[in-house]
XYZ file of C-alpha atoms in Angstrom:
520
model
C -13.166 -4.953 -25.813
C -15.457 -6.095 -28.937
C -16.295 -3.516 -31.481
C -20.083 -3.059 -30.591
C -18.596 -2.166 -26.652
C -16.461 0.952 -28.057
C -19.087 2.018 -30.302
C -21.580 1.839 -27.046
C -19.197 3.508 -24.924
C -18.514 6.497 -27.243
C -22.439 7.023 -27.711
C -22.614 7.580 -23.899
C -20.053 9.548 -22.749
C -16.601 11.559 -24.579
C -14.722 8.828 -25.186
C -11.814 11.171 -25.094
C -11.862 12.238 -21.794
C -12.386 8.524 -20.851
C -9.095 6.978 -22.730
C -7.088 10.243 -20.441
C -8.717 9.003 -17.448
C -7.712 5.182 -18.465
C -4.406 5.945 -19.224
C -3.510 7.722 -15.740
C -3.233 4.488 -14.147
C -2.276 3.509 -10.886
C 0.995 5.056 -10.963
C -0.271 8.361 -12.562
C -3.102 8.449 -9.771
C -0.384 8.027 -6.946
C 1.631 10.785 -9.089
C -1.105 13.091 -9.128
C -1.868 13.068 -5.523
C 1.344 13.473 -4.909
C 1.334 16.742 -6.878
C -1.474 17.630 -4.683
C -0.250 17.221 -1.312
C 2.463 19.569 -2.356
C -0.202 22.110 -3.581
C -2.208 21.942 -0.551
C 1.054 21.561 1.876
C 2.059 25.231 0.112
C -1.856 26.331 1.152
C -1.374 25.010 4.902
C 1.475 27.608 5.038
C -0.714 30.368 5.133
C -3.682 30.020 7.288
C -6.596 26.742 7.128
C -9.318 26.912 5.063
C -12.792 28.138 6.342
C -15.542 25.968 6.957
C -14.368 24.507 10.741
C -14.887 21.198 11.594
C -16.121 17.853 9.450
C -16.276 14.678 10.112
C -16.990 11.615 7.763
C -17.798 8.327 9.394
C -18.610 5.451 7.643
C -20.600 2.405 8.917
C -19.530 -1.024 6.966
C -22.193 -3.644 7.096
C -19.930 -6.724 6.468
C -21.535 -9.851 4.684
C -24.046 -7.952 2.360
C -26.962 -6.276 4.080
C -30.323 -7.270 2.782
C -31.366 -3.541 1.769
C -34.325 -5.073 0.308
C -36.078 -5.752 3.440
C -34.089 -2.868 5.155
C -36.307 0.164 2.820
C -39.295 -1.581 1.130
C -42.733 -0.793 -0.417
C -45.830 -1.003 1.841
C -48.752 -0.157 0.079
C -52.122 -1.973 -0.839
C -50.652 -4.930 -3.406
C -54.174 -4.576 -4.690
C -53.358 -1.218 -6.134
C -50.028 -0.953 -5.323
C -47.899 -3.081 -8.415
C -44.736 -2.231 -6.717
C -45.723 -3.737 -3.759
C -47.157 -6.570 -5.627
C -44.014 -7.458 -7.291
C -42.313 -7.447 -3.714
C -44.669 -10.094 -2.488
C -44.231 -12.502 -5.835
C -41.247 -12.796 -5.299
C -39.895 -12.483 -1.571
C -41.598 -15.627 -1.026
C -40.905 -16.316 2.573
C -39.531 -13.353 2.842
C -41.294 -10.990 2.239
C -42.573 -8.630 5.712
C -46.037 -7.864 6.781
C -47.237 -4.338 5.445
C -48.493 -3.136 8.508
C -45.572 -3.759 10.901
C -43.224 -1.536 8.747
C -42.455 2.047 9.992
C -43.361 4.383 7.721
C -41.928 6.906 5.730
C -43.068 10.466 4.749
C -41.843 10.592 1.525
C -42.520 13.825 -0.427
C -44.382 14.879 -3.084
C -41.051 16.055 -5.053
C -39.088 12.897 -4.692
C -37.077 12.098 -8.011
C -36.011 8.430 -6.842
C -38.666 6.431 -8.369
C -39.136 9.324 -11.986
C -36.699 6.714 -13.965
C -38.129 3.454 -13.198
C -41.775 4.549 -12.473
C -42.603 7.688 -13.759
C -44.561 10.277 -11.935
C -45.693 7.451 -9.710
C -44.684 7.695 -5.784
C -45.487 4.453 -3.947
C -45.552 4.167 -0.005
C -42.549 2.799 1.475
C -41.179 2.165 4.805
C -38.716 0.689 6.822
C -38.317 -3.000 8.605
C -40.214 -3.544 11.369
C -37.101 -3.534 14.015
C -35.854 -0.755 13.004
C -37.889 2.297 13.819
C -35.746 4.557 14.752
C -34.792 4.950 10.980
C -38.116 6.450 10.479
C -38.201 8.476 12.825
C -34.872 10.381 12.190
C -35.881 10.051 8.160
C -38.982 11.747 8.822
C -37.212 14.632 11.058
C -35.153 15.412 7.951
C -32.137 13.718 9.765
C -31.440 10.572 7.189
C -32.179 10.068 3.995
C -31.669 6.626 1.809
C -29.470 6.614 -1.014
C -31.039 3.658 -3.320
C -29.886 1.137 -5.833
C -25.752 1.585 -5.064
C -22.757 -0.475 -6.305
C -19.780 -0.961 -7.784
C -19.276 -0.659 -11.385
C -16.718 0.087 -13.950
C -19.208 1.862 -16.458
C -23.102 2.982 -16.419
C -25.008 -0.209 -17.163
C -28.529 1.398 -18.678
C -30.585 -1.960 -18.853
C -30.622 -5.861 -18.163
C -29.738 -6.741 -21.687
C -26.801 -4.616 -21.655
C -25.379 -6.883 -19.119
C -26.517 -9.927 -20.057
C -25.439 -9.550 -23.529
C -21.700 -8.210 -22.302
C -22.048 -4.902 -23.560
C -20.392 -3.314 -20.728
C -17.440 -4.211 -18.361
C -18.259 -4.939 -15.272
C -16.473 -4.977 -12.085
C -14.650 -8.074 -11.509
C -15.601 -11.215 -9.277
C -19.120 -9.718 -8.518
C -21.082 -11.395 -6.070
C -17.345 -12.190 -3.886
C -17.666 -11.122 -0.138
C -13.320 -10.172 -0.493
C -13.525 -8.662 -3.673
C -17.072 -6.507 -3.652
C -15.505 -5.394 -0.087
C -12.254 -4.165 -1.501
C -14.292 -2.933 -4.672
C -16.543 -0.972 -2.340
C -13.695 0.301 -0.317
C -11.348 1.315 -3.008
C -14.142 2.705 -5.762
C -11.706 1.423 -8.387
C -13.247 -2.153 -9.147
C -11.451 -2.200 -12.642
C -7.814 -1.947 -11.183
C -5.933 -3.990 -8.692
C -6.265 -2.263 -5.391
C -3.665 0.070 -3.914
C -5.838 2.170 -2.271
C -9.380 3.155 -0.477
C -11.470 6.473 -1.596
C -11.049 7.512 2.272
C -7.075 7.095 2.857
C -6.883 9.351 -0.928
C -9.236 11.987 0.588
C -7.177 11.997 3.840
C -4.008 12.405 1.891
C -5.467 15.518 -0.547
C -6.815 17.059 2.500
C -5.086 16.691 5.181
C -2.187 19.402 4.827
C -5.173 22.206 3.963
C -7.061 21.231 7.516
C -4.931 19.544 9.975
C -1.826 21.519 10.569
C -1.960 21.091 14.316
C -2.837 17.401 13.726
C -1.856 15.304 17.117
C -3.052 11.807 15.128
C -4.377 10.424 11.782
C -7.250 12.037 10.720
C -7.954 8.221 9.694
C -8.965 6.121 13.123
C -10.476 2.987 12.648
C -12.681 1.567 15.570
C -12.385 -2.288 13.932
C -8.890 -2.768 12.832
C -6.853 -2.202 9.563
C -9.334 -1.852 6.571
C -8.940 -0.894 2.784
C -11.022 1.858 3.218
C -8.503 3.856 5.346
C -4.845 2.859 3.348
C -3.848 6.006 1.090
C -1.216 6.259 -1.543
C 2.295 7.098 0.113
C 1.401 7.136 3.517
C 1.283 10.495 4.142
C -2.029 10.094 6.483
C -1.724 6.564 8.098
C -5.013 4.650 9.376
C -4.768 4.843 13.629
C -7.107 1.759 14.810
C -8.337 2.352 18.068
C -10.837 -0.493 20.213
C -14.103 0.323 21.709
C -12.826 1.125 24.938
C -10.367 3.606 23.548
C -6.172 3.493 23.116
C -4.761 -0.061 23.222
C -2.029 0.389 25.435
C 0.964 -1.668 26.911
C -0.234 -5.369 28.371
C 1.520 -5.980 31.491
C 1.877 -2.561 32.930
C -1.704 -2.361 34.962
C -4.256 -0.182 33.582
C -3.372 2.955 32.005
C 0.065 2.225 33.171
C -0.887 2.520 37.375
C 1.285 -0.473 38.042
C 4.193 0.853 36.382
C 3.981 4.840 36.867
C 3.965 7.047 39.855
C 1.384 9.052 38.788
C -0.431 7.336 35.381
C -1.747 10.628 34.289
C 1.860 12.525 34.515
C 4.077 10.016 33.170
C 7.521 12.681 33.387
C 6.558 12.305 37.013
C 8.694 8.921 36.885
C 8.670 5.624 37.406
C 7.494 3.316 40.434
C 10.795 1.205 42.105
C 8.787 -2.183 41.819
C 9.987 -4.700 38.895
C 7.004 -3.075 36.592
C 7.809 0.211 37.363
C 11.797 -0.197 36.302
C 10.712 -2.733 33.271
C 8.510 0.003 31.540
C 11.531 2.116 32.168
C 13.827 0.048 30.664
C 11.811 -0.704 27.441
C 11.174 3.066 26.718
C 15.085 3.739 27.299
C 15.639 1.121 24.442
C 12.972 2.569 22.187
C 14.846 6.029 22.057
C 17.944 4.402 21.164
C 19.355 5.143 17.455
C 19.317 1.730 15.519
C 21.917 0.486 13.019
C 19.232 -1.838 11.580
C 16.934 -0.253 9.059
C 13.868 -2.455 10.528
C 15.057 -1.463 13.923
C 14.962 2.001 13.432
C 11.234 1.862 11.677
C 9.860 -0.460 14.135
C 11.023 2.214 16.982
C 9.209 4.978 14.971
C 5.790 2.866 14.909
C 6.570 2.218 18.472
C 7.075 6.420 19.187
C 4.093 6.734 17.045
C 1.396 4.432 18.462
C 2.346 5.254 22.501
C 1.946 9.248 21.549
C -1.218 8.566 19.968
C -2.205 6.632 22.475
C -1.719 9.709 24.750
C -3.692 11.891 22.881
C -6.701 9.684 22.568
C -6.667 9.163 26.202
C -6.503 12.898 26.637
C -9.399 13.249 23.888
C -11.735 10.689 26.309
C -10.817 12.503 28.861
C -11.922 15.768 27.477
C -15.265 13.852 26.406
C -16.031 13.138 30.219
C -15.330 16.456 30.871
C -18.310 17.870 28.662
C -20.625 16.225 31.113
C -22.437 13.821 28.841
C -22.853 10.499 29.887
C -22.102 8.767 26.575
C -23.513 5.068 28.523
C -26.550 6.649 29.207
C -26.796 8.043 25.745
C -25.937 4.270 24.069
C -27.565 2.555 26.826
C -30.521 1.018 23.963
C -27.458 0.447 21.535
C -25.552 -2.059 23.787
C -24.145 -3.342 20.921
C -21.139 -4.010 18.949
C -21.816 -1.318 16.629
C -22.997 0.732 19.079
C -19.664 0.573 21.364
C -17.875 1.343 18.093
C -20.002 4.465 17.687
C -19.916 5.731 21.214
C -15.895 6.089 21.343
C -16.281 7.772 17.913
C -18.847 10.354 20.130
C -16.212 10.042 22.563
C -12.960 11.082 20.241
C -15.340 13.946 18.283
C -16.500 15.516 21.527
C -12.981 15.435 22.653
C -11.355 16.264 19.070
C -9.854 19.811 20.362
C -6.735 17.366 22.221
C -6.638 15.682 18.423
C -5.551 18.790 16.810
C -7.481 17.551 13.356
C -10.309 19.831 11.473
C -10.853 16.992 9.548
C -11.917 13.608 10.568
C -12.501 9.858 8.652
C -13.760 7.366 11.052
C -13.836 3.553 9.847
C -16.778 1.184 12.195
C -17.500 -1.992 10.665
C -20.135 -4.946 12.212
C -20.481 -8.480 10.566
C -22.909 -11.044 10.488
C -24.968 -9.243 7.204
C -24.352 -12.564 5.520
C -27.383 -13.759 6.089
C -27.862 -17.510 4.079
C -29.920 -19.153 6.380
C -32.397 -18.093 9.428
C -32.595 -14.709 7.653
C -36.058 -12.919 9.194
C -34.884 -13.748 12.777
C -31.079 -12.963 11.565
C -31.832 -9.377 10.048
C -34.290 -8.159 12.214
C -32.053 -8.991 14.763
C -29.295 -6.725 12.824
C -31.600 -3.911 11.610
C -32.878 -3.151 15.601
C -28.676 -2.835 15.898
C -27.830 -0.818 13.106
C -31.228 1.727 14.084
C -30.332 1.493 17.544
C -27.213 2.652 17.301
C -27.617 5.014 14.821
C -30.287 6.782 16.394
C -28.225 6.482 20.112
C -24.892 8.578 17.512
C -27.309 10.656 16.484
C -28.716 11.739 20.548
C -25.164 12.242 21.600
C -23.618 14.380 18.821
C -26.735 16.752 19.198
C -26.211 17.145 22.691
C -26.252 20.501 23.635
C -22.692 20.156 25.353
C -21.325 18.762 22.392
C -23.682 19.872 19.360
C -21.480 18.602 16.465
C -24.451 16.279 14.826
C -24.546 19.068 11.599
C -20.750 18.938 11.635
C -20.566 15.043 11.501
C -22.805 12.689 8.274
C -22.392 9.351 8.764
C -23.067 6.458 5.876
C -23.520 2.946 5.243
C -21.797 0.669 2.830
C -21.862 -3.151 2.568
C -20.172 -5.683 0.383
C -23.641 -6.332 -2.114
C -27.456 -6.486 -1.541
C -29.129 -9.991 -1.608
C -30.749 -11.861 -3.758
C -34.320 -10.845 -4.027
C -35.545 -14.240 -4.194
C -35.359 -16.401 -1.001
C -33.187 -19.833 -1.116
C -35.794 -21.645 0.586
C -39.509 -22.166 1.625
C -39.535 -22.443 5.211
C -39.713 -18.776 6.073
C -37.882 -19.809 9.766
C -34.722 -21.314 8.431
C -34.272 -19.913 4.755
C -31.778 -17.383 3.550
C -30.876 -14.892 0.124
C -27.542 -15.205 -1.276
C -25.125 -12.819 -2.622
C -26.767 -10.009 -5.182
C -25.725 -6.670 -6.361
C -26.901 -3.085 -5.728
C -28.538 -2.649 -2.617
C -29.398 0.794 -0.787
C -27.951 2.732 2.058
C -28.064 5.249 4.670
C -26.752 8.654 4.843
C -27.309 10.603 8.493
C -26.321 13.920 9.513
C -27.116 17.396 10.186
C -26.068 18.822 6.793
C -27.844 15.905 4.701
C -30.792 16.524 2.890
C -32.720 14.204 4.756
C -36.304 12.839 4.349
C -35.843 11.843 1.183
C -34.643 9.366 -1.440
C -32.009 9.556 -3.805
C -30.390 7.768 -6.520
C -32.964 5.563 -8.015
C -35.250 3.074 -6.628
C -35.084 -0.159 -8.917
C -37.750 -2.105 -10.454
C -38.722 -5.701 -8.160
C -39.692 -7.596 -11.069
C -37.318 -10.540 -11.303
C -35.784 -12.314 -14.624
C -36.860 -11.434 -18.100
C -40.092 -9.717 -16.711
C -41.070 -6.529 -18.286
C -38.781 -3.545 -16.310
C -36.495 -5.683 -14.948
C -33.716 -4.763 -13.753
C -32.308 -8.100 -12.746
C -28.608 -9.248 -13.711
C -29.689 -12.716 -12.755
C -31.972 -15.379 -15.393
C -34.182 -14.886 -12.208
C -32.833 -13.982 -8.409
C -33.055 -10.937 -8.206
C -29.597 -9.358 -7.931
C -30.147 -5.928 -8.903
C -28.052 -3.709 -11.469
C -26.853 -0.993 -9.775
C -28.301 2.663 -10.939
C -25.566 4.613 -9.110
C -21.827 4.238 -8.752
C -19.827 3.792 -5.756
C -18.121 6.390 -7.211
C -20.693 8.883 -7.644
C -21.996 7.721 -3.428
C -18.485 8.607 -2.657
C -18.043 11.738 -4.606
C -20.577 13.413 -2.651
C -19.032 12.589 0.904
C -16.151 14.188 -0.523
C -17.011 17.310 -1.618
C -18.803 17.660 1.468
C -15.491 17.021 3.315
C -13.377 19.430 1.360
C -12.421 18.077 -1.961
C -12.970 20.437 -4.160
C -15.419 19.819 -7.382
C -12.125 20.019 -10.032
C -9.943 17.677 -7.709
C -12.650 14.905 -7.712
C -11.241 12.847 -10.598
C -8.140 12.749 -8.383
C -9.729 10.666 -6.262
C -12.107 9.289 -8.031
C -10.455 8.403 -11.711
C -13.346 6.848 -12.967
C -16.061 9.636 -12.105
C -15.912 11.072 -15.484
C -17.746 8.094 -17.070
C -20.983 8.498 -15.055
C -23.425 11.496 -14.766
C -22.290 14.264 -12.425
C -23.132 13.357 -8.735
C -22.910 17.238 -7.864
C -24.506 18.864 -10.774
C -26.520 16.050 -13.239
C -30.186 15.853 -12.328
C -30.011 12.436 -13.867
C -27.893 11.153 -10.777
C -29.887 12.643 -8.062
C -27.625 13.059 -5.761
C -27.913 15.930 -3.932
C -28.381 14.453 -0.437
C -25.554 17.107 0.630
């Protein structure tokens, strides 16, 4: 690092308390949550902690959501500079005022007090997705704006430009802003996601009668999920539930006498005696070290895959008809969300007082055919929000205050379009970008972090990393987002920087009024 980069450093923040939190490493991180899992494995002896039940479910929009047109000024551009500046220079972009939904935003809002002073401009929300307004304006969701990985606070656009400050690595790279985002640790080579190190502090202090992972994913393996010694292991489950056994008829009828009794024994027919035969062999002690482990993921995965069966059929029994509730979120995302419903509403079979749940939807990479693309995902992502929302405040289930679900996404877009013909052009890969936070305990009908400046380039204000696209310098940390969603789930305040080893270089997400934060 060059001389004037130390000197900046250690006029922001202790520089002391940095160099510690450098010098832990990976291995001292693993180390440390190692430590602990034994201090909260000696707390699980004794009784779990108060507080009942949580849930933390996060919603990855894969390819880099265009947050720009997702929460957007809407006010008179005559009067209205903010919106001004969003018309400049959207281009073809840019959407009509007066289709946009909305939002009450109130008079004590601190999001816009760093960039714009006392002034509060009218915003609102893309055009297909209205349901986002309406659950912001019930105090349901609130937006979290200006996120993104970084390895240090970056305070203005010449800080950057000039190489002042480190800066995550590869920026602007679907793999590596994904991983980034996932693991909150841009500045090291990944080992592990922010979720799979909550799950593995947590998880002896809540889930002592824990039937499976507190970590399910709904879209396969993800880096989100993957702690440090595999003491809580990501379970991926599909939209229609447990993945069972191909060639045994559904849930096993073809093989079974009676598919919900298994110990009620096997059918005589060819299936029947072939499932027999292959479980026989999969409780047999193995010489072979690979053997032996691949028998235990085998043991593993078909007793899970009784208990989430036994968890959607608990869900059914509650009486809510969970494809009524998603019927106008017939959707990817929206399948994804309803089994999560489904596993919550049955999570007294799951044994678990603490849940992660992993959903993830593509097609946010939006280069070309953008207005059509993104409207198209935005009615998706509302829809199915809003359809989550319905079910987990059903009165049979009423869970919505124990459950706050979030968005995350690779980057934001460029601001600027990559074309002139408004019905095939596209943005390109940007920076920080804002995102959604939903629940019954959030703070909702508000905005937090801080909304960023639109001008582009070397403009007054800007807050543009680019000579002139419009890739936005991110005001708050992934690490600071994820902080929050921590806490909330159990981590205490003192075992943050466990999780989160580079915390201590930006302002407090629970207590600084500078980060503004307080969404939970």
């Amino acid at each position: 690092m060059k001389k004037h980069q130390k000197e900046h450093l250690q006029s922001r923040r202790d520089f002391l308390r940095q160099s510690a939190c450098a010098s832990l490493g990976v291995t001292g991180l693993v180390n440390m949550l190692a430590h602990m899992r034994l201090m909260t494995a000696a707390m699980a002896q004794g009784s779990s902690p108060a507080g009942g039940y949580k849930a933390l479910v996060c919603v990855f929009l894969n390819g880099g959501n265009d947050s720009n047109n997702m929460l957007l000024p809407i006010g008179d551009p005559a009067s209205d500079e903010l919106r001004s500046d969003y018309e400049t220079a959207r281009g073809v972009l840019a959407l009509d005022r007066t289709n946009c939904h909305a939002l009450n935003i109130p008079a004590t809002t601190k999001a816009f007090k760093k960039h714009f002073g006392a002034s509060i401009p009218a915003m609102g929300v893309h055009p297909e997705a209205q349901p986002l307004a309406e659950l912001f304006n019930n105090g349901e969701l609130a937006f979290v704006c200006n996120a993104g990985t970084l390895s240090y606070p970056i305070a203005t656009r010449e800080e950057y430009r000039n190489d002042l400050v480190p800066v995550p690595p590869q920026l602007f790279s679907h793999s590596d802003q994904q991983v980034q985002w996932q693991s909150s640790i841009p500045d090291k080579p990944f080992t592990s996601g922010w979720g799979g190190r909550i799950a593995d502090l947590i998880h002896a202090s809540y889930n002592t009668g824990s039937k499976v992972s507190m970590s399910v994913s709904l879209d396969g393996m993800n880096s989100f999920q993957i702690g440090t010694s595999g003491a809580v292991t990501q379970y991926a489950v599909t939209r229609s539930g447990a993945l069972s056994l191909q060639g045994f008829g559904t849930n096993y009828a073809s093989a079974y006498l009676d598919p919900t009794n298994p110990a009620a024994g096997y059918k005589t027919s060819d299936t029947g005696q072939r499932l027999k035969a292959l479980e026989r062999v999969m409780q047999l002690t193995h010489d072979n070290l690979l053997e032996e482990e691949y028998a235990k993921v085998y043991a593993r995965a078909r007793g899970a895959e009784s208990v989430i069966t036994a968890a959607t059929t608990a869900a059914a029994a509650t009486g809510v008809d969970f494809d009524a509730k998603f019927a106008s979120a017939d959707s990817r995302l929206g399948d994804q969300l309803k089994m999560v419903a489904q596993l919550i509403a049955g999570r007294s079979t799951l044994g678990n007082n603490r849940q992660i749940f992993f959903v993830q939807v593509g097609g946010y990479d939006t280069h070309q055919v953008h207005l059509n693309s993104h409207g198209n995902l935005m009615a998706e992502l509302a829809n199915a929000l809003k359809a989550f929302r319905d079910t987990l405040a059903d009165p049979a289930i009423a869970v919505f205050d124990d459950v706050t679900t979030f968005t995350a996404s690779d980057f934001s877009r460029t601001f600027t379009p990559n074309g002139e013909d408004a019905a095939t052009s596209g943005s390109d890969h940007a920076w920080g970008g804002h995102c959604i936070t939903m629940g019954g305990s959030v703070n909702g009908g508000d905005l937090y972090g801080h909304f960023n400046p639109l001008k582009t380039g070397s403009n007054s204000g800007s807050f543009d990393s680019s000579s002139s696209r419009g890739r936005w310098i991110p005001d708050t940390s992934v690490d600071q987002y994820a902080a929050v969603f921590a806490n909330w789930l159990g981590v205490g305040s003192s075992e943050l920087e466990t999780i989160f080893p580079n915390l201590p270089r930006f302002d407090d997400p629970l207590s600084s009024s500078n980060a503004n934060l307080g969404f939970l």
